[in-house]
mmCIF file with all atom_site columns, C-alpha atoms in Angstrom:
data_model
loop_
_atom_site.group_PDB
_atom_site.id
_atom_site.type_symbol
_atom_site.label_atom_id
_atom_site.label_alt_id
_atom_site.label_comp_id
_atom_site.label_asym_id
_atom_site.label_entity_id
_atom_site.label_seq_id
_atom_site.pdbx_PDB_ins_code
_atom_site.Cartn_x
_atom_site.Cartn_y
_atom_site.Cartn_z
_atom_site.occupancy
_atom_site.B_iso_or_equiv
_atom_site.pdbx_formal_charge
_atom_site.auth_seq_id
_atom_site.auth_comp_id
_atom_site.auth_asym_id
_atom_site.auth_atom_id
_atom_site.pdbx_PDB_model_num
ATOM 1   C CA . VAL A 1 1   ? -117.491 -27.792 -76.796 1.00 68.00 ? 1   VAL A CA 1
ATOM 2   C CA . GLY A 1 2   ? -117.701 -25.673 -73.533 1.00 71.00 ? 2   GLY A CA 1
ATOM 3   C CA . VAL A 1 3   ? -120.736 -23.959 -74.663 1.00 72.00 ? 3   VAL A CA 1
ATOM 4   C CA . THR A 1 4   ? -122.351 -27.284 -75.611 1.00 70.00 ? 4   THR A CA 1
ATOM 5   C CA . ASN A 1 5   ? -121.336 -28.776 -72.252 1.00 67.00 ? 5   ASN A CA 1
ATOM 6   C CA . LEU A 1 6   ? -122.811 -25.720 -70.453 1.00 68.00 ? 6   LEU A CA 1
ATOM 7   C CA . LEU A 1 7   ? -126.182 -26.020 -72.424 1.00 65.00 ? 7   LEU A CA 1
ATOM 8   C CA . ILE A 1 8   ? -126.267 -29.747 -71.592 1.00 62.00 ? 8   ILE A CA 1
ATOM 9   C CA . SER A 1 9   ? -125.522 -29.329 -67.873 1.00 65.00 ? 9   SER A CA 1
ATOM 10  C CA . ARG A 1 10  ? -128.097 -26.568 -67.706 1.00 68.00 ? 10  ARG A CA 1
ATOM 11  C CA . ARG A 1 11  ? -130.719 -28.849 -69.277 1.00 69.00 ? 11  ARG A CA 1
ATOM 12  C CA . ILE A 1 12  ? -129.830 -31.941 -67.073 1.00 68.00 ? 12  ILE A CA 1
ATOM 13  C CA . LEU A 1 13  ? -129.691 -29.747 -63.888 1.00 71.00 ? 13  LEU A CA 1
ATOM 14  C CA . SER A 1 14  ? -132.938 -27.810 -64.707 1.00 76.00 ? 14  SER A CA 1
ATOM 15  C CA . PRO A 1 15  ? -135.175 -30.054 -62.568 1.00 76.00 ? 15  PRO A CA 1
ATOM 16  C CA . PHE A 1 16  ? -132.695 -29.719 -59.643 1.00 77.00 ? 16  PHE A CA 1
ATOM 17  C CA . HIS A 1 17  ? -132.742 -25.979 -59.749 1.00 76.00 ? 17  HIS A CA 1
ATOM 18  C CA . LYS A 1 18  ? -136.646 -26.029 -60.029 1.00 80.00 ? 18  LYS A CA 1
ATOM 19  C CA . THR A 1 19  ? -136.659 -28.396 -56.936 1.00 79.00 ? 19  THR A CA 1
ATOM 20  C CA . LEU A 1 20  ? -134.410 -25.787 -55.057 1.00 80.00 ? 20  LEU A CA 1
ATOM 21  C CA . LYS A 1 21  ? -136.814 -23.043 -55.860 1.00 83.00 ? 21  LYS A CA 1
ATOM 22  C CA . ALA A 1 22  ? -139.790 -25.200 -54.732 1.00 79.00 ? 22  ALA A CA 1
ATOM 23  C CA . ILE A 1 23  ? -137.891 -25.858 -51.245 1.00 79.00 ? 23  ILE A CA 1
ATOM 24  C CA . GLU A 1 24  ? -137.396 -22.109 -51.058 1.00 78.00 ? 24  GLU A CA 1
ATOM 25  C CA . HIS A 1 25  ? -140.957 -21.196 -51.376 1.00 76.00 ? 25  HIS A CA 1
ATOM 26  C CA . PHE A 1 26  ? -142.320 -24.184 -49.277 1.00 76.00 ? 26  PHE A CA 1
ATOM 27  C CA . SER A 1 27  ? -144.183 -23.135 -46.090 1.00 71.00 ? 27  SER A CA 1
ATOM 28  C CA . LEU A 1 28  ? -146.024 -25.281 -43.431 1.00 70.00 ? 28  LEU A CA 1
ATOM 29  C CA . LYS A 1 29  ? -148.405 -22.488 -42.681 1.00 68.00 ? 29  LYS A CA 1
ATOM 30  C CA . THR A 1 30  ? -150.077 -22.875 -46.119 1.00 70.00 ? 30  THR A CA 1
ATOM 31  C CA . GLY A 1 31  ? -150.727 -26.525 -45.724 1.00 68.00 ? 31  GLY A CA 1
ATOM 32  C CA . ARG A 1 32  ? -150.184 -27.095 -49.432 1.00 74.00 ? 32  ARG A CA 1
ATOM 33  C CA . GLU A 1 33  ? -148.005 -29.921 -50.695 1.00 76.00 ? 33  GLU A CA 1
ATOM 34  C CA . MET A 1 34  ? -144.592 -29.182 -52.266 1.00 75.00 ? 34  MET A CA 1
ATOM 35  C CA . ASN A 1 35  ? -144.895 -29.029 -56.055 1.00 73.00 ? 35  ASN A CA 1
ATOM 36  C CA . LEU A 1 36  ? -141.822 -30.575 -57.309 1.00 77.00 ? 36  LEU A CA 1
ATOM 37  C CA . PRO A 1 37  ? -141.191 -30.722 -61.075 1.00 74.00 ? 37  PRO A CA 1
ATOM 38  C CA . PRO A 1 38  ? -141.212 -34.085 -63.000 1.00 78.00 ? 38  PRO A CA 1
ATOM 39  C CA . THR A 1 39  ? -137.784 -35.518 -64.032 1.00 76.00 ? 39  THR A CA 1
ATOM 40  C CA . HIS A 1 40  ? -136.654 -38.527 -65.984 1.00 78.00 ? 40  HIS A CA 1
ATOM 41  C CA . THR A 1 41  ? -133.299 -38.761 -63.993 1.00 75.00 ? 41  THR A CA 1
ATOM 42  C CA . LYS A 1 42  ? -133.375 -41.454 -61.457 1.00 79.00 ? 42  LYS A CA 1
ATOM 43  C CA . GLU A 1 43  ? -131.201 -39.470 -58.817 1.00 77.00 ? 43  GLU A CA 1
ATOM 44  C CA . PHE A 1 44  ? -133.631 -36.504 -58.969 1.00 77.00 ? 44  PHE A CA 1
ATOM 45  C CA . GLN A 1 45  ? -136.543 -38.754 -58.772 1.00 80.00 ? 45  GLN A CA 1
ATOM 46  C CA . GLN A 1 46  ? -135.282 -40.187 -55.618 1.00 83.00 ? 46  GLN A CA 1
ATOM 47  C CA . LEU A 1 47  ? -134.552 -36.723 -54.295 1.00 80.00 ? 47  LEU A CA 1
ATOM 48  C CA . ASN A 1 48  ? -138.044 -35.723 -55.105 1.00 80.00 ? 48  ASN A CA 1
ATOM 49  C CA . TYR A 1 49  ? -139.549 -38.754 -53.332 1.00 84.00 ? 49  TYR A CA 1
ATOM 50  C CA . PHE A 1 50  ? -137.558 -38.195 -50.056 1.00 83.00 ? 50  PHE A CA 1
ATOM 51  C CA . LEU A 1 51  ? -138.435 -34.482 -50.160 1.00 82.00 ? 51  LEU A CA 1
ATOM 52  C CA . LYS A 1 52  ? -142.215 -35.273 -50.537 1.00 83.00 ? 52  LYS A CA 1
ATOM 53  C CA . LYS A 1 53  ? -141.916 -37.804 -47.733 1.00 85.00 ? 53  LYS A CA 1
ATOM 54  C CA . MET A 1 54  ? -140.157 -35.481 -45.295 1.00 84.00 ? 54  MET A CA 1
ATOM 55  C CA . THR A 1 55  ? -142.317 -32.375 -46.093 1.00 82.00 ? 55  THR A CA 1
ATOM 56  C CA . GLY A 1 56  ? -145.465 -34.518 -45.751 1.00 81.00 ? 56  GLY A CA 1
ATOM 57  C CA . LYS A 1 57  ? -144.260 -35.837 -42.210 1.00 84.00 ? 57  LYS A CA 1
ATOM 58  C CA . ALA A 1 58  ? -143.527 -32.133 -41.305 1.00 82.00 ? 58  ALA A CA 1
ATOM 59  C CA . ARG A 1 59  ? -146.809 -30.863 -42.363 1.00 81.00 ? 59  ARG A CA 1
ATOM 60  C CA . ALA A 1 60  ? -148.565 -33.631 -40.478 1.00 82.00 ? 60  ALA A CA 1
ATOM 61  C CA . ASP A 1 61  ? -146.519 -32.860 -37.254 1.00 80.00 ? 61  ASP A CA 1
ATOM 62  C CA . TYR A 1 62  ? -147.234 -29.193 -37.801 1.00 77.00 ? 62  TYR A CA 1
ATOM 63  C CA . ARG A 1 63  ? -151.063 -29.827 -37.853 1.00 78.00 ? 63  ARG A CA 1
ATOM 64  C CA . ALA A 1 64  ? -150.957 -32.138 -34.846 1.00 79.00 ? 64  ALA A CA 1
ATOM 65  C CA . LEU A 1 65  ? -148.971 -29.565 -32.875 1.00 75.00 ? 65  LEU A CA 1
ATOM 66  C CA . LYS A 1 66  ? -151.421 -26.780 -33.959 1.00 75.00 ? 66  LYS A CA 1
ATOM 67  C CA . GLU A 1 67  ? -154.507 -28.849 -33.003 1.00 78.00 ? 67  GLU A CA 1
ATOM 68  C CA . PHE A 1 68  ? -153.009 -29.867 -29.581 1.00 77.00 ? 68  PHE A CA 1
ATOM 69  C CA . THR A 1 69  ? -152.317 -26.158 -28.753 1.00 72.00 ? 69  THR A CA 1
ATOM 70  C CA . GLU A 1 70  ? -155.883 -25.186 -29.863 1.00 72.00 ? 70  GLU A CA 1
ATOM 71  C CA . ASN A 1 71  ? -157.499 -28.002 -27.796 1.00 74.00 ? 71  ASN A CA 1
ATOM 72  C CA . ALA A 1 72  ? -155.338 -27.617 -24.838 1.00 73.00 ? 72  ALA A CA 1
ATOM 73  C CA . SER A 1 73  ? -155.995 -23.910 -24.621 1.00 70.00 ? 73  SER A CA 1
ATOM 74  C CA . HIS A 1 74  ? -159.739 -24.692 -25.151 1.00 70.00 ? 74  HIS A CA 1
ATOM 75  C CA . GLU A 1 75  ? -159.942 -27.477 -22.586 1.00 73.00 ? 75  GLU A CA 1
ATOM 76  C CA . LEU A 1 76  ? -158.227 -25.345 -19.921 1.00 75.00 ? 76  LEU A CA 1
ATOM 77  C CA . GLN A 1 77  ? -160.796 -22.585 -19.996 1.00 74.00 ? 77  GLN A CA 1
ATOM 78  C CA . THR A 1 78  ? -163.474 -24.592 -18.230 1.00 75.00 ? 78  THR A CA 1
ATOM 79  C CA . PRO A 1 79  ? -161.748 -25.977 -15.201 1.00 79.00 ? 79  PRO A CA 1
ATOM 80  C CA . LEU A 1 80  ? -160.021 -22.530 -14.666 1.00 78.00 ? 80  LEU A CA 1
ATOM 81  C CA . ALA A 1 81  ? -163.605 -20.905 -14.726 1.00 79.00 ? 81  ALA A CA 1
ATOM 82  C CA . ILE A 1 82  ? -164.945 -23.371 -12.218 1.00 81.00 ? 82  ILE A CA 1
ATOM 83  C CA . ILE A 1 83  ? -161.991 -23.045 -9.874  1.00 82.00 ? 83  ILE A CA 1
ATOM 84  C CA . ARG A 1 84  ? -162.203 -19.228 -10.056 1.00 79.00 ? 84  ARG A CA 1
ATOM 85  C CA . GLY A 1 85  ? -166.064 -19.385 -9.340  1.00 81.00 ? 85  GLY A CA 1
ATOM 86  C CA . LYS A 1 86  ? -165.524 -21.670 -6.315  1.00 82.00 ? 86  LYS A CA 1
ATOM 87  C CA . LEU A 1 87  ? -162.827 -19.513 -4.779  1.00 81.00 ? 87  LEU A CA 1
ATOM 88  C CA . GLU A 1 88  ? -164.972 -16.431 -5.188  1.00 80.00 ? 88  GLU A CA 1
ATOM 89  C CA . LEU A 1 89  ? -167.880 -18.192 -3.417  1.00 82.00 ? 89  LEU A CA 1
ATOM 90  C CA . LEU A 1 90  ? -165.454 -19.030 -0.745  1.00 81.00 ? 90  LEU A CA 1
ATOM 91  C CA . LEU A 1 91  ? -164.476 -15.484 -0.220  1.00 78.00 ? 91  LEU A CA 1
ATOM 92  C CA . GLU A 1 92  ? -168.071 -14.579 0.237   1.00 79.00 ? 92  GLU A CA 1
ATOM 93  C CA . SER A 1 93  ? -168.470 -17.144 3.037   1.00 80.00 ? 93  SER A CA 1
ATOM 94  C CA . PRO A 1 94  ? -167.531 -16.260 6.681   1.00 83.00 ? 94  PRO A CA 1
ATOM 95  C CA . ILE A 1 95  ? -163.753 -16.742 6.733   1.00 82.00 ? 95  ILE A CA 1
ATOM 96  C CA . ASP A 1 96  ? -160.887 -15.299 8.934   1.00 81.00 ? 96  ASP A CA 1
ATOM 97  C CA . GLU A 1 97  ? -158.235 -13.040 7.583   1.00 80.00 ? 97  GLU A CA 1
ATOM 98  C CA . GLU A 1 98  ? -155.539 -15.778 6.971   1.00 82.00 ? 98  GLU A CA 1
ATOM 99  C CA . GLN A 1 99  ? -157.947 -17.948 4.983   1.00 82.00 ? 99  GLN A CA 1
ATOM 100 C CA . GLY A 1 100 ? -158.943 -14.824 2.960   1.00 80.00 ? 100 GLY A CA 1
ATOM 101 C CA . SER A 1 101 ? -155.389 -14.099 2.227   1.00 81.00 ? 101 SER A CA 1
ATOM 102 C CA . LEU A 1 102 ? -154.842 -17.783 1.086   1.00 83.00 ? 102 LEU A CA 1
ATOM 103 C CA . ILE A 1 103 ? -157.952 -17.517 -1.208  1.00 82.00 ? 103 ILE A CA 1
ATOM 104 C CA . LEU A 1 104 ? -156.760 -14.387 -2.662  1.00 81.00 ? 104 LEU A CA 1
ATOM 105 C CA . SER A 1 105 ? -153.264 -16.012 -3.415  1.00 81.00 ? 105 SER A CA 1
ATOM 106 C CA . ALA A 1 106 ? -155.014 -18.881 -5.112  1.00 83.00 ? 106 ALA A CA 1
ATOM 107 C CA . LEU A 1 107 ? -157.174 -16.547 -7.077  1.00 81.00 ? 107 LEU A CA 1
ATOM 108 C CA . ASN A 1 108 ? -154.050 -14.536 -8.256  1.00 80.00 ? 108 ASN A CA 1
ATOM 109 C CA . SER A 1 109 ? -152.436 -17.868 -9.295  1.00 80.00 ? 109 SER A CA 1
ATOM 110 C CA . ILE A 1 110 ? -155.647 -18.724 -11.339 1.00 80.00 ? 110 ILE A CA 1
ATOM 111 C CA . GLU A 1 111 ? -155.550 -15.377 -13.123 1.00 78.00 ? 111 GLU A CA 1
ATOM 112 C CA . ARG A 1 112 ? -151.808 -16.048 -14.014 1.00 76.00 ? 112 ARG A CA 1
ATOM 113 C CA . LEU A 1 113 ? -152.859 -19.402 -15.435 1.00 78.00 ? 113 LEU A CA 1
ATOM 114 C CA . SER A 1 114 ? -155.617 -17.775 -17.463 1.00 78.00 ? 114 SER A CA 1
ATOM 115 C CA . LYS A 1 115 ? -153.083 -15.241 -18.806 1.00 73.00 ? 115 LYS A CA 1
ATOM 116 C CA . ILE A 1 116 ? -150.933 -18.024 -19.826 1.00 74.00 ? 116 ILE A CA 1
ATOM 117 C CA . ASN A 1 117 ? -153.768 -19.911 -21.520 1.00 74.00 ? 117 ASN A CA 1
ATOM 118 C CA . HIS A 1 118 ? -154.716 -16.569 -23.253 1.00 72.00 ? 118 HIS A CA 1
ATOM 119 C CA . SER A 1 119 ? -151.139 -16.337 -24.357 1.00 70.00 ? 119 SER A CA 1
ATOM 120 C CA . LEU A 1 120 ? -151.286 -19.805 -25.954 1.00 70.00 ? 120 LEU A CA 1
ATOM 121 C CA . THR A 1 121 ? -154.309 -18.777 -27.865 1.00 70.00 ? 121 THR A CA 1
ATOM 122 C CA . LEU A 1 122 ? -152.681 -15.584 -29.009 1.00 70.00 ? 122 LEU A CA 1
ATOM 123 C CA . LEU A 1 123 ? -149.570 -17.226 -30.037 1.00 68.00 ? 123 LEU A CA 1
ATOM 124 C CA . ASN A 1 124 ? -151.456 -19.772 -32.026 1.00 66.00 ? 124 ASN A CA 1
ATOM 125 C CA . LYS A 1 125 ? -153.360 -16.803 -33.690 1.00 64.00 ? 125 LYS A CA 1
ATOM 126 C CA . LEU A 1 126 ? -150.165 -15.039 -34.425 1.00 63.00 ? 126 LEU A CA 1
ATOM 127 C CA . GLU A 1 127 ? -148.793 -18.144 -36.114 1.00 60.00 ? 127 GLU A CA 1
ATOM 128 C CA . ASN A 1 128 ? -151.846 -18.285 -38.350 1.00 58.00 ? 128 ASN A CA 1
ATOM 129 C CA . GLN A 1 129 ? -151.942 -14.467 -38.804 1.00 55.00 ? 129 GLN A CA 1
ATOM 130 C CA . GLU A 1 130 ? -155.336 -14.132 -37.294 1.00 52.00 ? 130 GLU A CA 1
ATOM 131 C CA . PHE A 1 131 ? -154.788 -11.566 -34.708 1.00 53.00 ? 131 PHE A CA 1
ATOM 132 C CA . SER A 1 132 ? -156.470 -8.287  -34.630 1.00 56.00 ? 132 SER A CA 1
ATOM 133 C CA . ALA A 1 133 ? -155.130 -4.877  -35.704 1.00 56.00 ? 133 ALA A CA 1
ATOM 134 C CA . LEU A 1 134 ? -152.550 -3.026  -33.567 1.00 69.00 ? 134 LEU A CA 1
ATOM 135 C CA . GLU A 1 135 ? -153.708 -0.282  -31.295 1.00 77.00 ? 135 GLU A CA 1
ATOM 136 C CA . PRO A 1 136 ? -151.989 2.276   -28.988 1.00 85.00 ? 136 PRO A CA 1
ATOM 137 C CA . VAL A 1 137 ? -151.263 0.702   -25.662 1.00 85.00 ? 137 VAL A CA 1
ATOM 138 C CA . ASN A 1 138 ? -150.250 2.515   -22.453 1.00 89.00 ? 138 ASN A CA 1
ATOM 139 C CA . ILE A 1 139 ? -147.195 0.681   -21.546 1.00 89.00 ? 139 ILE A CA 1
ATOM 140 C CA . SER A 1 140 ? -146.900 2.588   -18.253 1.00 90.00 ? 140 SER A CA 1
ATOM 141 C CA . ILE A 1 141 ? -150.035 0.955   -16.946 1.00 89.00 ? 141 ILE A CA 1
ATOM 142 C CA . HIS A 1 142 ? -148.952 -2.514  -18.235 1.00 87.00 ? 142 HIS A CA 1
ATOM 143 C CA . VAL A 1 143 ? -145.690 -2.155  -16.394 1.00 88.00 ? 143 VAL A CA 1
ATOM 144 C CA . ARG A 1 144 ? -147.148 -1.042  -13.114 1.00 88.00 ? 144 ARG A CA 1
ATOM 145 C CA . ASN A 1 145 ? -149.726 -4.028  -13.295 1.00 85.00 ? 145 ASN A CA 1
ATOM 146 C CA . ALA A 1 146 ? -146.933 -6.548  -14.163 1.00 84.00 ? 146 ALA A CA 1
ATOM 147 C CA . LEU A 1 147 ? -144.935 -5.273  -11.092 1.00 85.00 ? 147 LEU A CA 1
ATOM 148 C CA . ASN A 1 148 ? -147.913 -5.741  -8.871  1.00 83.00 ? 148 ASN A CA 1
ATOM 149 C CA . ASP A 1 149 ? -148.488 -9.151  -10.061 1.00 78.00 ? 149 ASP A CA 1
ATOM 150 C CA . LEU A 1 150 ? -144.889 -10.073 -9.437  1.00 79.00 ? 150 LEU A CA 1
ATOM 151 C CA . SER A 1 151 ? -144.484 -8.256  -6.187  1.00 81.00 ? 151 SER A CA 1
ATOM 152 C CA . GLU A 1 152 ? -144.791 -11.423 -3.996  1.00 76.00 ? 152 GLU A CA 1
ATOM 153 C CA . LEU A 1 153 ? -142.036 -13.170 -6.061  1.00 75.00 ? 153 LEU A CA 1
ATOM 154 C CA . ILE A 1 154 ? -139.889 -10.123 -6.041  1.00 80.00 ? 154 ILE A CA 1
ATOM 155 C CA . GLU A 1 155 ? -140.276 -10.069 -2.198  1.00 80.00 ? 155 GLU A CA 1
ATOM 156 C CA . MET A 1 156 ? -139.571 -13.684 -1.919  1.00 76.00 ? 156 MET A CA 1
ATOM 157 C CA . LYS A 1 157 ? -136.344 -13.377 -3.851  1.00 76.00 ? 157 LYS A CA 1
ATOM 158 C CA . SER A 1 158 ? -135.307 -10.478 -1.513  1.00 80.00 ? 158 SER A CA 1
ATOM 159 C CA . ILE A 1 159 ? -134.923 -8.055  -4.461  1.00 81.00 ? 159 ILE A CA 1
ATOM 160 C CA . THR A 1 160 ? -134.891 -4.343  -3.835  1.00 82.00 ? 160 THR A CA 1
ATOM 161 C CA . LEU A 1 161 ? -137.015 -2.746  -6.519  1.00 82.00 ? 161 LEU A CA 1
ATOM 162 C CA . LYS A 1 162 ? -136.715 0.901   -7.490  1.00 84.00 ? 162 LYS A CA 1
ATOM 163 C CA . ARG A 1 163 ? -139.640 2.274   -9.697  1.00 85.00 ? 163 ARG A CA 1
ATOM 164 C CA . ASN A 1 164 ? -139.143 5.111   -12.151 1.00 87.00 ? 164 ASN A CA 1
ATOM 165 C CA . ILE A 1 165 ? -142.010 4.827   -14.558 1.00 86.00 ? 165 ILE A CA 1
ATOM 166 C CA . GLN A 1 166 ? -142.701 7.588   -16.853 1.00 87.00 ? 166 GLN A CA 1
ATOM 167 C CA . GLU A 1 167 ? -146.409 8.437   -17.206 1.00 90.00 ? 167 GLU A CA 1
ATOM 168 C CA . ASN A 1 168 ? -148.391 7.646   -20.414 1.00 87.00 ? 168 ASN A CA 1
ATOM 169 C CA . VAL A 1 169 ? -145.785 5.937   -22.616 1.00 87.00 ? 169 VAL A CA 1
ATOM 170 C CA . SER A 1 170 ? -147.639 4.482   -25.602 1.00 87.00 ? 170 SER A CA 1
ATOM 171 C CA . LEU A 1 171 ? -146.751 1.904   -28.157 1.00 85.00 ? 171 LEU A CA 1
ATOM 172 C CA . LEU A 1 172 ? -148.501 0.623   -31.203 1.00 84.00 ? 172 LEU A CA 1
ATOM 173 C CA . ILE A 1 173 ? -148.816 -3.100  -30.287 1.00 80.00 ? 173 ILE A CA 1
ATOM 174 C CA . HIS A 1 174 ? -151.357 -5.767  -29.535 1.00 75.00 ? 174 HIS A CA 1
ATOM 175 C CA . PRO A 1 175 ? -152.315 -5.435  -25.778 1.00 76.00 ? 175 PRO A CA 1
ATOM 176 C CA . SER A 1 176 ? -151.856 -9.091  -25.129 1.00 71.00 ? 176 SER A CA 1
ATOM 177 C CA . LEU A 1 177 ? -148.586 -8.996  -26.768 1.00 76.00 ? 177 LEU A CA 1
ATOM 178 C CA . ALA A 1 178 ? -147.546 -6.090  -24.611 1.00 80.00 ? 178 ALA A CA 1
ATOM 179 C CA . ASP A 1 179 ? -148.355 -8.202  -21.505 1.00 78.00 ? 179 ASP A CA 1
ATOM 180 C CA . ILE A 1 180 ? -146.371 -11.098 -22.764 1.00 76.00 ? 180 ILE A CA 1
ATOM 181 C CA . LEU A 1 181 ? -143.437 -8.908  -23.649 1.00 81.00 ? 181 LEU A CA 1
ATOM 182 C CA . ILE A 1 182 ? -143.342 -7.092  -20.220 1.00 85.00 ? 182 ILE A CA 1
ATOM 183 C CA . MET A 1 183 ? -143.903 -10.336 -18.158 1.00 81.00 ? 183 MET A CA 1
ATOM 184 C CA . ASN A 1 184 ? -141.122 -12.057 -19.977 1.00 80.00 ? 184 ASN A CA 1
ATOM 185 C CA . LEU A 1 185 ? -138.738 -9.174  -19.459 1.00 86.00 ? 185 LEU A CA 1
ATOM 186 C CA . PHE A 1 186 ? -139.596 -9.025  -15.709 1.00 85.00 ? 186 PHE A CA 1
ATOM 187 C CA . SER A 1 187 ? -139.524 -12.807 -15.187 1.00 80.00 ? 187 SER A CA 1
ATOM 188 C CA . ASN A 1 188 ? -136.109 -12.988 -16.709 1.00 81.00 ? 188 ASN A CA 1
ATOM 189 C CA . ALA A 1 189 ? -134.829 -10.125 -14.717 1.00 84.00 ? 189 ALA A CA 1
ATOM 190 C CA . ILE A 1 190 ? -136.097 -11.750 -11.442 1.00 80.00 ? 190 ILE A CA 1
ATOM 191 C CA . GLY A 1 191 ? -134.780 -15.294 -12.467 1.00 76.00 ? 191 GLY A CA 1
ATOM 192 C CA . HIS A 1 192 ? -131.445 -14.123 -13.588 1.00 79.00 ? 192 HIS A CA 1
ATOM 193 C CA . ASN A 1 193 ? -130.917 -11.450 -10.746 1.00 78.00 ? 193 ASN A CA 1
ATOM 194 C CA . ILE A 1 194 ? -127.552 -11.779 -8.759  1.00 73.00 ? 194 ILE A CA 1
ATOM 195 C CA . HIS A 1 195 ? -126.459 -10.530 -5.419  1.00 69.00 ? 195 HIS A CA 1
ATOM 196 C CA . ILE A 1 196 ? -124.071 -7.612  -5.588  1.00 63.00 ? 196 ILE A CA 1
#
């Protein structure tokens, strides 16, 4: 009786186990619909119906978010290029030192926005596994550049900075990812810094 019950329960629960396996292998990145096994059991049919409905909505939301990220990144490039061009033209016109300083500050902000836009594009490519191969990156140079970019913010926060950067420290990483990593580390360090 026990063996018979075990065999019957395995047969009855077979579609359920197949459904669990289908859920385990489901991925939004592939864009494929979840392949659920056919079943004559009413409860499993209802389960499969709700799973297909939920995963269909998740796939649609994922596609919409992906398209929005791609479009937003693309649409930002043109106005940023126009603003940068106009500011560079202003720098070439007759201006005093204070105006030049303000324009340079605005150009630096535009560069930061461009980097953010580039990061959005990169993250989207990473999500779709479209990024190029890794390469040796001199982290020492990236650290110095990041500290120079953040120097005004560091000064504004009245933070005392001591530099001890070893020369020619290389890592095998995507260059843009290295920038994101370093900028995130420094931004968090500045933002969460406390007075001693």
